Structures are given as structure tokens and as C-alpha cells.
PDB file of C-alpha atoms in Angstrom:
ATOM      1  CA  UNK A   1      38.026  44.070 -41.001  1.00  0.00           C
ATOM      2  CA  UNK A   2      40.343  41.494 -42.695  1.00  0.00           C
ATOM      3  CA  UNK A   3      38.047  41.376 -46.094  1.00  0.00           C
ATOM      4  CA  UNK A   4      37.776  45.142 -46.616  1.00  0.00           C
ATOM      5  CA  UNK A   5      42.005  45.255 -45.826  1.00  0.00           C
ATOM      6  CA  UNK A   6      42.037  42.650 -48.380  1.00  0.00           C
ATOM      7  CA  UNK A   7      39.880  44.834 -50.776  1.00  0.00           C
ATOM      8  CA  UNK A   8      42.878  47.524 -50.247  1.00  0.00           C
ATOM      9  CA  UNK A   9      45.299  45.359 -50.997  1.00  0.00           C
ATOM     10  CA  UNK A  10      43.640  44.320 -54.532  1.00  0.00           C
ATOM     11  CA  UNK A  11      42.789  47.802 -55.527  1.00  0.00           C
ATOM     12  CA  UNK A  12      45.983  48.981 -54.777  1.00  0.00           C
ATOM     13  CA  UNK A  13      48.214  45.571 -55.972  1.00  0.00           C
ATOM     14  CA  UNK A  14      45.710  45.924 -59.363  1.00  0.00           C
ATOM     15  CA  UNK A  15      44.458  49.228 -60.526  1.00  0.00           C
ATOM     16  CA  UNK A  16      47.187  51.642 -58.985  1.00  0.00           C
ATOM     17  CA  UNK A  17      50.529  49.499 -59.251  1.00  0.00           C
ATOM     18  CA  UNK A  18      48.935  47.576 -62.408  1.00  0.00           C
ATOM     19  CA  UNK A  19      49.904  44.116 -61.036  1.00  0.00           C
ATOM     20  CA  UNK A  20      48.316  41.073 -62.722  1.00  0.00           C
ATOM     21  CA  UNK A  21      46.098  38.644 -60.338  1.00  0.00           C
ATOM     22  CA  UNK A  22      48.702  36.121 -59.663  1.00  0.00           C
ATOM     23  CA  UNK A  23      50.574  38.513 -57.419  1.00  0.00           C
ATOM     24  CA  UNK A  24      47.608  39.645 -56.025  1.00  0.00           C
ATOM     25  CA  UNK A  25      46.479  35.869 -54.720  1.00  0.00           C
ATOM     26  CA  UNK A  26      49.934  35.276 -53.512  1.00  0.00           C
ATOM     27  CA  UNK A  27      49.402  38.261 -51.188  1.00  0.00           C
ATOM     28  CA  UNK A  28      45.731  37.068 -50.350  1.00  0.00           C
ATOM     29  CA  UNK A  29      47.254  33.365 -49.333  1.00  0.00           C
ATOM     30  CA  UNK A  30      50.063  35.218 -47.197  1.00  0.00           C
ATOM     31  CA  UNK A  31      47.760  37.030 -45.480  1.00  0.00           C
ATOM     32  CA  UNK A  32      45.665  34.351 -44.365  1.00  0.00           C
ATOM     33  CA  UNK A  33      48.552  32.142 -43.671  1.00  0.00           C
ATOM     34  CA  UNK A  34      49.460  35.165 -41.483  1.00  0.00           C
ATOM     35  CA  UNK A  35      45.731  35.187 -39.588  1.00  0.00           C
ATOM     36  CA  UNK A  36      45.961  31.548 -38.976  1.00  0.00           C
ATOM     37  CA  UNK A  37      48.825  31.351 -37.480  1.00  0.00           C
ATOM     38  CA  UNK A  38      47.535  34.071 -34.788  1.00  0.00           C
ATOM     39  CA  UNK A  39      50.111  36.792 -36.054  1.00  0.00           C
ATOM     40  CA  UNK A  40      47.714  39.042 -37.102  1.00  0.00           C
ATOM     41  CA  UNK A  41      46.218  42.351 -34.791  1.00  0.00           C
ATOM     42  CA  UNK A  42      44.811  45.383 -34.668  1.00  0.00           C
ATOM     43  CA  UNK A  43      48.515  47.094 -34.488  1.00  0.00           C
ATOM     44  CA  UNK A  44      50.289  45.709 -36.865  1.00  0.00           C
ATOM     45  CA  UNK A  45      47.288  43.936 -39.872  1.00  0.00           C
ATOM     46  CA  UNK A  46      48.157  46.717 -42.033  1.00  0.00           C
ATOM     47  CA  UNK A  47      51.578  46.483 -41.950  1.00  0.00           C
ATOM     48  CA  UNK A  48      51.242  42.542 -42.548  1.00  0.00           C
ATOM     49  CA  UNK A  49      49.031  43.558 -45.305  1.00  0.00           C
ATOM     50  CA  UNK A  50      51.872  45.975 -46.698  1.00  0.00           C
ATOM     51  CA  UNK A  51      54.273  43.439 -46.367  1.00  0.00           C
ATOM     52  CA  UNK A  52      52.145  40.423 -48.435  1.00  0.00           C
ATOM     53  CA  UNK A  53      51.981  42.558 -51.381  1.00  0.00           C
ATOM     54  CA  UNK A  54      55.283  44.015 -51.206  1.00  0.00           C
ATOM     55  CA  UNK A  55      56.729  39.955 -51.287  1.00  0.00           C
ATOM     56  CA  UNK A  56      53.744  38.853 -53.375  1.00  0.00           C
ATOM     57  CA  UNK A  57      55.244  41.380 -55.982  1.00  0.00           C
ATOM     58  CA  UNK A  58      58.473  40.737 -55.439  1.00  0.00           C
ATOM     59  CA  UNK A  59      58.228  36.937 -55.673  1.00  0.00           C
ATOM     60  CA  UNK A  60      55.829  36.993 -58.555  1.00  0.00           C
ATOM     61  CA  UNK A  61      56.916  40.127 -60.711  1.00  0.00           C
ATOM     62  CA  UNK A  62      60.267  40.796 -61.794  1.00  0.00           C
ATOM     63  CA  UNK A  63      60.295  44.215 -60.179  1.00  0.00           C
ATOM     64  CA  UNK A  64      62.650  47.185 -61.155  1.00  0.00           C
ATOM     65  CA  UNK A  65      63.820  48.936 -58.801  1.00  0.00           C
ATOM     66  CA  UNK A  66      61.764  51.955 -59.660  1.00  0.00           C
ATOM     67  CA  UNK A  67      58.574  49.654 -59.248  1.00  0.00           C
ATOM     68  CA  UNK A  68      59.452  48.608 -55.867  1.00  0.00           C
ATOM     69  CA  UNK A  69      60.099  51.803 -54.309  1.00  0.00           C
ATOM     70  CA  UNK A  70      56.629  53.037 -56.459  1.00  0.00           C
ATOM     71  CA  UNK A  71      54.552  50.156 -54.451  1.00  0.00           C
ATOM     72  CA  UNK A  72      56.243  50.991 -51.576  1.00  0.00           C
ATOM     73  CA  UNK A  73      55.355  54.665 -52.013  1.00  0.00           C
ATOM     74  CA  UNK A  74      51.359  53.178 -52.549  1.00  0.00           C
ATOM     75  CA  UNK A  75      51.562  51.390 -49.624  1.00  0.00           C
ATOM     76  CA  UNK A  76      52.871  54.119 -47.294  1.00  0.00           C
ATOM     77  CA  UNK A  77      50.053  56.586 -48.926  1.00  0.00           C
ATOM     78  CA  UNK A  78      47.285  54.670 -48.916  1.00  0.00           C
ATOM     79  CA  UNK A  79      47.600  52.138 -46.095  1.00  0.00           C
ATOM     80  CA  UNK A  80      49.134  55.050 -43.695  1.00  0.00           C
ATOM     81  CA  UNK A  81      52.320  53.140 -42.818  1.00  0.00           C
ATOM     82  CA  UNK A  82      56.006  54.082 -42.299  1.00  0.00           C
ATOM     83  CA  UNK A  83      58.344  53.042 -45.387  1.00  0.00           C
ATOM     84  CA  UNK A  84      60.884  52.157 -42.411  1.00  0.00           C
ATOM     85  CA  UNK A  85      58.563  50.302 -40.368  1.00  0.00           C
ATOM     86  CA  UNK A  86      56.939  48.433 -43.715  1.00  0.00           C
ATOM     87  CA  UNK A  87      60.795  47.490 -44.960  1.00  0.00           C
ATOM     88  CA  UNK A  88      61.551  46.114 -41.852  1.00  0.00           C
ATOM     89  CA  UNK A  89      58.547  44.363 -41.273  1.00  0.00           C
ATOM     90  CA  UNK A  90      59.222  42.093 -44.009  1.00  0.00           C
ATOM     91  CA  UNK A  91      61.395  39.938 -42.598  1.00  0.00           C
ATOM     92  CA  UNK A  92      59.123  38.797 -39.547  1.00  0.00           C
ATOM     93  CA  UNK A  93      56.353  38.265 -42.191  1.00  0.00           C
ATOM     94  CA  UNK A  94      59.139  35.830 -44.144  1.00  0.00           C
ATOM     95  CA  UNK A  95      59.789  33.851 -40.867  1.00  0.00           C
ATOM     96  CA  UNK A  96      55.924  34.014 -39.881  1.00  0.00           C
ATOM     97  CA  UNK A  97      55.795  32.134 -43.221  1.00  0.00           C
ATOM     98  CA  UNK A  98      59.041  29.806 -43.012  1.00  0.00           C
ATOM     99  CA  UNK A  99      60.216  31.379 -45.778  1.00  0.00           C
ATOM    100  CA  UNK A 100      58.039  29.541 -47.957  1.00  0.00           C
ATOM    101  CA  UNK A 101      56.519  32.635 -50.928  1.00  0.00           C
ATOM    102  CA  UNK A 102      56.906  30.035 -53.698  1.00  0.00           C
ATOM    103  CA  UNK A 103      53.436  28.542 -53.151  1.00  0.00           C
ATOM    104  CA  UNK A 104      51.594  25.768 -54.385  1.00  0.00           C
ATOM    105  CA  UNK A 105      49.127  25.758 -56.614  1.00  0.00           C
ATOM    106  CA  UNK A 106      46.328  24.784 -54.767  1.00  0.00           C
ATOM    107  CA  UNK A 107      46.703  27.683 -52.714  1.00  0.00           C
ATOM    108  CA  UNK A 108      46.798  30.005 -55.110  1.00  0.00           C
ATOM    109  CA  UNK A 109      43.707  28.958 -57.407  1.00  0.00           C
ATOM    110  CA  UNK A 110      40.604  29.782 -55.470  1.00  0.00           C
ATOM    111  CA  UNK A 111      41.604  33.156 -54.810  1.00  0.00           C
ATOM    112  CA  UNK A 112      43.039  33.679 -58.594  1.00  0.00           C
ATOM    113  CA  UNK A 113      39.654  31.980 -59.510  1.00  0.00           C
ATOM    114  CA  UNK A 114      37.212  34.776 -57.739  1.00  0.00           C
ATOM    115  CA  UNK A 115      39.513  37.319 -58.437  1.00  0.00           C
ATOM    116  CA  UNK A 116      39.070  36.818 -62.044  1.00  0.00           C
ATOM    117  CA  UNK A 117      34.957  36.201 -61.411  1.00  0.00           C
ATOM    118  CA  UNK A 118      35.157  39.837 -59.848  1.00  0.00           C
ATOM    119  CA  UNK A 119      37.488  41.584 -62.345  1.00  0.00           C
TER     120      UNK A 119
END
């Protein structure tokens, strides 16, 4: 399901890549933006999922290159995808979203909000 991918996708953003919650909401509003738009299924949620934290950190971390290819090792692990496939996913997820990763804040609060209620 979409909440327990999500729950991935914290646990791995937070406690095994150490990113702060920020990054992590970015991803969350990404991936919904993704689901409402209908791009989401059962082939390719985890690699949308992949690709929202991957451009959540990017956008919202100022990532070393080391780091990047670290989260992208995560990802791959944990989440079972191809590095290839995940790299080159990104760029559908960017034009899924019109390009738009610097988001408001409005967006962004409610999931910062009960990610710092749970933390």
C-alpha cells in the first residue's frame, strides 16, 4: 500500500541516510502529487517512491557526491530496484511534476508537522 511505501521511504530518508524531515516531506508531497495525477501503479510505485527521495534529497540537502550514490545504494537494497532503472526514472518523475521540487510551504507543513508528532 501507498502508506506503508511511504513508511519505507521515511525510515530509509531518516534513520539509514540520516536526512532531516524537510527532505523527507518534500518526498511525501511528490509522491502524492505523483498518485493524483494517476501516474502511480503497481509496476513502477516503488520506483516513483525511489525517485521522490532521491530529488527530495537532492533539492533539499546539499548532497556530496558520495551521499548520493550512498542513497542510491539504500534505495536499490532496500526498495529492490535497479540503480539504472531508478536514475533514469527521475526524469519522468520531474516532468510528472512540471519540474516544480521547490515547493510551497503549505505543502510541505502538514506532513513536516506529523512527522515531527511521530519522531
Amino acid at each position: 500500500s501507498l502508506c506503508s511505501l511511504k513508511r519505507e521511504m521515511r525510515k530509509l530518508a531518516q534513520e539509514e541516510c540520516g536526512f532531516e524531515e524537510p527532505t523527507v516531506a518534500m518526498a511525501f508531497v511528490y509522491f502524492e502529487k505523483l498518485a493524483l495525477k494517476g501516474k502511480l501503479n503497481k509496476q513502477n510505485r516503488k520506483l516513483c517512491a525511489g525517485a521522490c527521495v532521491l530529488l527530495a534529497a537532492k533539492i533539499g540537502s546539499d548532497l556530496k557526491k558520495h551521499e548520493v550514490k550512498h542513497l542510491i545504494d539504500k534505495l536499490e537494497e532496500k526498495f529492490r530496484l535497479n540503480r539504472r532503472e531508478l536514475i533514469a526514472f527521475e526524469f519522468p518523475v520531474l516532468v510528472a511534476l512540471e519540474f516544480a521540487l521547490h515547493l510551497p510551504e503549505h505543502e510541505v507543513m502538514p506532513h513536516y508537522r506529523r512527522l515531527l508528532q511521530h519522531s
